[in-house]
Amino acid sequence: MHLVVGLGNPGKTYQQTRHNVGFMVVDQLAATHSIAVTKKRFDCLWGTGDIGRHRVLLAEPQTFMNRSGQAVAAIMAYFKLAVQELLVIHDDLDLDFGKIKIVRGGGTGGHKGVRSIHQALEEDRYLRVKVGIGRPKYDESAEGYVLSPWYDDQRNLVAEIVDAAAAAVTAIFTDGLEKAMTAVNAGDSLLSAS
């Protein structure tokens, strides 16, 4: 079984913010693959199902971003999952808006949810699907930017970005990691393509 975690913050206040794009992608995967993400345990909303021929557990930590690692470590321990069976979906300030990138390991890029997972697992070799949110256009802090709703010129593309990220995750399980990485990582951002 593989654990697919979307990072975000719980509650309506954060629902349509950039930092919650991981939750949005998990919601899209759940809808596409008919997986109910309704169980509550391990400080997560979660559910199990299949993507292609792979059994997956979709999860959305409800601990707030800075403590995501606690929830991820708990669910991995309970299901006896190895770090190689973990895939984390999160926003990335350093990627252009709309760019999707699949990576294994690496630094946190300043992402507090990723840092929390690194610390809880004492490991960074898990798979990640990064969703580019770009940098602030205006004079605002990075923290304020990620916790704010999308700019008006971005809002219309969010559904496409979420679909593309969900398709990238699906491709990992249906086409294999190498093929998915090659296809996804070579792609342009949706903003530059439009």
Protein backbone atom coordinates (compact mmCIF):
# COMPACT_ATOMS: atom_id res chain seq x y z
CA MET A 1 0.00 0.00 0.00
CA HIS A 2 1.08 3.58 -0.69
CA LEU A 3 0.28 6.61 1.44
CA VAL A 4 -0.63 9.73 -0.55
CA VAL A 5 -0.72 12.81 1.69
CA GLY A 6 -1.98 16.21 0.63
CA LEU A 7 -0.75 19.05 2.83
CA GLY A 8 -2.99 21.88 3.96
CA ASN A 9 -4.66 23.49 6.93
CA PRO A 10 -8.07 22.38 8.24
CA GLY A 11 -11.08 24.69 8.40
CA LYS A 12 -13.06 26.94 6.07
CA THR A 13 -10.72 29.90 6.67
CA TYR A 14 -7.96 28.14 4.73
CA GLN A 15 -10.05 26.20 2.22
CA GLN A 16 -9.29 28.25 -0.90
CA THR A 17 -5.73 29.32 -0.05
CA ARG A 18 -2.55 28.44 -1.90
CA HIS A 19 -1.22 26.45 1.07
CA ASN A 20 -4.20 24.08 0.74
CA VAL A 21 -3.51 22.96 -2.80
CA GLY A 22 -2.37 19.57 -1.43
CA PHE A 23 -5.82 19.02 0.09
CA MET A 24 -7.41 20.08 -3.22
CA VAL A 25 -5.37 17.50 -5.14
CA VAL A 26 -6.27 14.71 -2.69
CA ASP A 27 -9.94 15.71 -3.01
CA GLN A 28 -9.62 15.47 -6.80
CA LEU A 29 -7.91 12.06 -6.58
CA ALA A 30 -10.65 10.87 -4.23
CA ALA A 31 -13.36 12.00 -6.67
CA THR A 32 -11.61 10.57 -9.75
CA HIS A 33 -10.90 7.18 -8.18
CA SER A 34 -14.06 6.90 -6.01
CA ILE A 35 -12.17 6.88 -2.71
CA ALA A 36 -14.07 8.20 0.31
CA VAL A 37 -11.70 10.32 2.42
CA THR A 38 -14.00 10.41 5.44
CA LYS A 39 -12.38 8.31 8.16
CA LYS A 40 -11.00 10.25 11.13
CA ARG A 41 -7.99 8.86 12.93
CA PHE A 42 -4.27 9.65 13.28
CA ASP A 43 -5.16 13.39 13.23
CA CYS A 44 -6.13 12.86 9.57
CA LEU A 45 -9.08 12.53 7.28
CA TRP A 46 -8.30 9.44 5.24
CA GLY A 47 -9.62 6.63 3.09
CA THR A 48 -8.33 3.68 1.09
CA GLY A 49 -8.93 2.60 -2.48
CA ASP A 50 -7.16 1.82 -5.71
CA ILE A 51 -5.34 3.90 -8.30
CA GLY A 52 -4.63 1.61 -11.21
CA ARG A 53 -3.48 -1.68 -9.71
CA HIS A 54 -2.08 -0.04 -6.59
CA ARG A 55 -3.75 0.09 -3.19
CA VAL A 56 -3.50 3.63 -1.83
CA LEU A 57 -4.39 5.43 1.35
CA LEU A 58 -5.30 9.08 0.71
CA ALA A 59 -4.83 11.37 3.72
CA GLU A 60 -5.26 15.01 4.72
CA PRO A 61 -3.58 15.81 8.07
CA GLN A 62 -5.83 17.88 10.35
CA THR A 63 -2.97 19.05 12.58
CA PHE A 64 -2.29 22.34 10.77
CA MET A 65 0.68 22.58 8.47
CA ASN A 66 3.47 22.95 11.03
CA ARG A 67 2.62 19.61 12.67
CA SER A 68 1.84 17.53 9.57
CA GLY A 69 4.72 15.20 10.37
CA GLN A 70 3.02 13.94 13.53
CA ALA A 71 0.00 12.75 11.56
CA VAL A 72 2.09 11.27 8.74
CA ALA A 73 4.36 9.39 11.17
CA ALA A 74 1.34 8.02 13.08
CA ILE A 75 -0.43 6.69 10.01
CA MET A 76 2.80 5.21 8.60
CA ALA A 77 3.56 3.46 11.89
CA TYR A 78 0.05 2.02 12.18
CA PHE A 79 0.04 0.62 8.63
CA LYS A 80 3.75 -0.32 8.81
CA LEU A 81 4.62 1.70 5.72
CA ALA A 82 8.17 2.38 4.57
CA VAL A 83 9.31 5.86 3.55
CA GLN A 84 9.48 4.63 -0.07
CA GLU A 85 5.70 4.12 0.09
CA LEU A 86 5.01 7.77 0.96
CA LEU A 87 4.03 10.44 -1.56
CA VAL A 88 3.41 14.02 -0.34
CA ILE A 89 1.62 16.69 -2.38
CA HIS A 90 2.34 20.30 -1.46
CA ASP A 91 2.53 23.88 -2.70
CA ASP A 92 5.89 25.30 -3.77
CA LEU A 93 6.80 29.00 -3.85
CA ASP A 94 9.92 28.37 -5.91
CA LEU A 95 8.07 26.81 -8.84
CA ASP A 96 6.28 29.04 -11.34
CA PHE A 97 2.53 29.21 -10.90
CA GLY A 98 1.00 26.13 -12.50
CA LYS A 99 4.23 24.11 -12.81
CA ILE A 100 4.08 20.56 -11.42
CA LYS A 101 7.24 18.71 -10.44
CA ILE A 102 7.82 15.18 -9.15
CA VAL A 103 10.89 14.73 -6.93
CA ARG A 104 12.29 12.23 -4.47
CA GLY A 105 14.07 13.63 -1.44
CA GLY A 106 15.71 17.00 -1.19
CA GLY A 107 15.38 20.02 1.03
CA THR A 108 12.25 21.59 2.43
CA GLY A 109 12.38 24.78 0.38
CA GLY A 110 11.19 26.58 3.50
CA HIS A 111 7.90 24.63 3.51
CA LYS A 112 6.93 24.09 7.15
CA GLY A 113 4.75 21.05 6.44
CA VAL A 114 7.55 19.32 4.55
CA ARG A 115 9.99 20.28 7.31
CA SER A 116 7.65 18.73 9.89
CA ILE A 117 7.53 15.47 7.90
CA HIS A 118 11.33 15.44 7.47
CA GLN A 119 11.73 15.88 11.24
CA ALA A 120 9.08 13.33 12.25
CA LEU A 121 10.42 10.64 9.90
CA GLU A 122 14.08 11.64 10.26
CA GLU A 123 14.12 11.03 6.54
CA ASP A 124 13.70 12.93 3.27
CA ARG A 125 13.77 10.19 0.62
CA TYR A 126 10.02 10.11 0.10
CA LEU A 127 8.32 11.08 -3.13
CA ARG A 128 6.81 14.53 -3.54
CA VAL A 129 4.55 16.18 -6.08
CA LYS A 130 5.21 19.90 -5.88
CA VAL A 131 2.54 22.28 -7.15
CA GLY A 132 3.93 25.65 -8.21
CA ILE A 133 2.20 28.66 -6.70
CA GLY A 134 4.87 31.18 -7.72
CA ARG A 135 6.07 34.13 -5.70
CA PRO A 136 4.01 37.08 -4.44
CA LYS A 137 3.44 39.80 -7.05
CA TYR A 138 2.91 42.47 -4.47
CA ASP A 139 4.63 43.58 -1.29
CA GLU A 140 3.51 40.73 0.97
CA SER A 141 5.33 38.17 3.08
CA ALA A 142 5.70 34.61 1.87
CA GLU A 143 3.60 33.45 4.84
CA GLY A 144 0.85 35.94 4.05
CA TYR A 145 0.93 34.92 0.40
CA VAL A 146 0.57 31.17 0.97
CA LEU A 147 -2.25 31.70 3.48
CA SER A 148 -4.17 34.04 1.14
CA PRO A 149 -6.71 33.24 -1.57
CA TRP A 150 -5.54 33.05 -5.18
CA TYR A 151 -5.08 36.25 -7.21
CA ASP A 152 -7.95 37.00 -9.58
CA ASP A 153 -5.84 36.12 -12.64
CA GLN A 154 -4.91 32.76 -11.03
CA ARG A 155 -8.33 31.73 -9.75
CA ASN A 156 -9.61 30.53 -13.15
CA LEU A 157 -6.62 28.20 -13.55
CA VAL A 158 -6.69 26.57 -10.11
CA ALA A 159 -9.01 23.74 -11.19
CA GLU A 160 -6.70 22.98 -14.15
CA ILE A 161 -3.64 22.96 -11.89
CA VAL A 162 -5.34 20.64 -9.40
CA ASP A 163 -6.39 18.34 -12.25
CA ALA A 164 -2.82 18.33 -13.62
CA ALA A 165 -1.33 17.51 -10.22
CA ALA A 166 -3.89 14.73 -9.66
CA ALA A 167 -3.08 13.37 -13.13
CA ALA A 168 0.63 13.41 -12.21
CA VAL A 169 -0.07 11.34 -9.09
CA THR A 170 -2.25 8.95 -11.08
CA ALA A 171 0.50 8.59 -13.72
CA ILE A 172 3.00 7.56 -11.03
CA PHE A 173 0.77 4.59 -10.19
CA THR A 174 -0.43 3.72 -13.70
CA ASP A 175 2.61 4.52 -15.89
CA GLY A 176 5.45 4.11 -13.40
CA LEU A 177 7.58 6.69 -11.63
CA GLU A 178 10.24 7.19 -14.30
CA LYS A 179 7.76 7.73 -17.13
CA ALA A 180 5.61 10.03 -14.98
CA MET A 181 8.63 12.10 -13.89
CA THR A 182 9.84 12.49 -17.46
CA ALA A 183 6.45 13.62 -18.73
CA VAL A 184 5.51 15.86 -15.80
CA ASN A 185 8.87 17.48 -15.11
CA ALA A 186 9.32 18.47 -18.77
CA GLY A 187 5.97 20.29 -18.83
CA ASP A 188 5.50 24.06 -18.81
CA SER A 189 3.51 25.88 -16.18
CA LEU A 190 -0.14 26.42 -17.05
CA LEU A 191 0.35 30.17 -16.79
CA SER A 192 3.13 30.26 -19.40
CA ALA A 193 1.16 27.89 -21.64
CA SER A 194 -1.94 30.07 -21.66
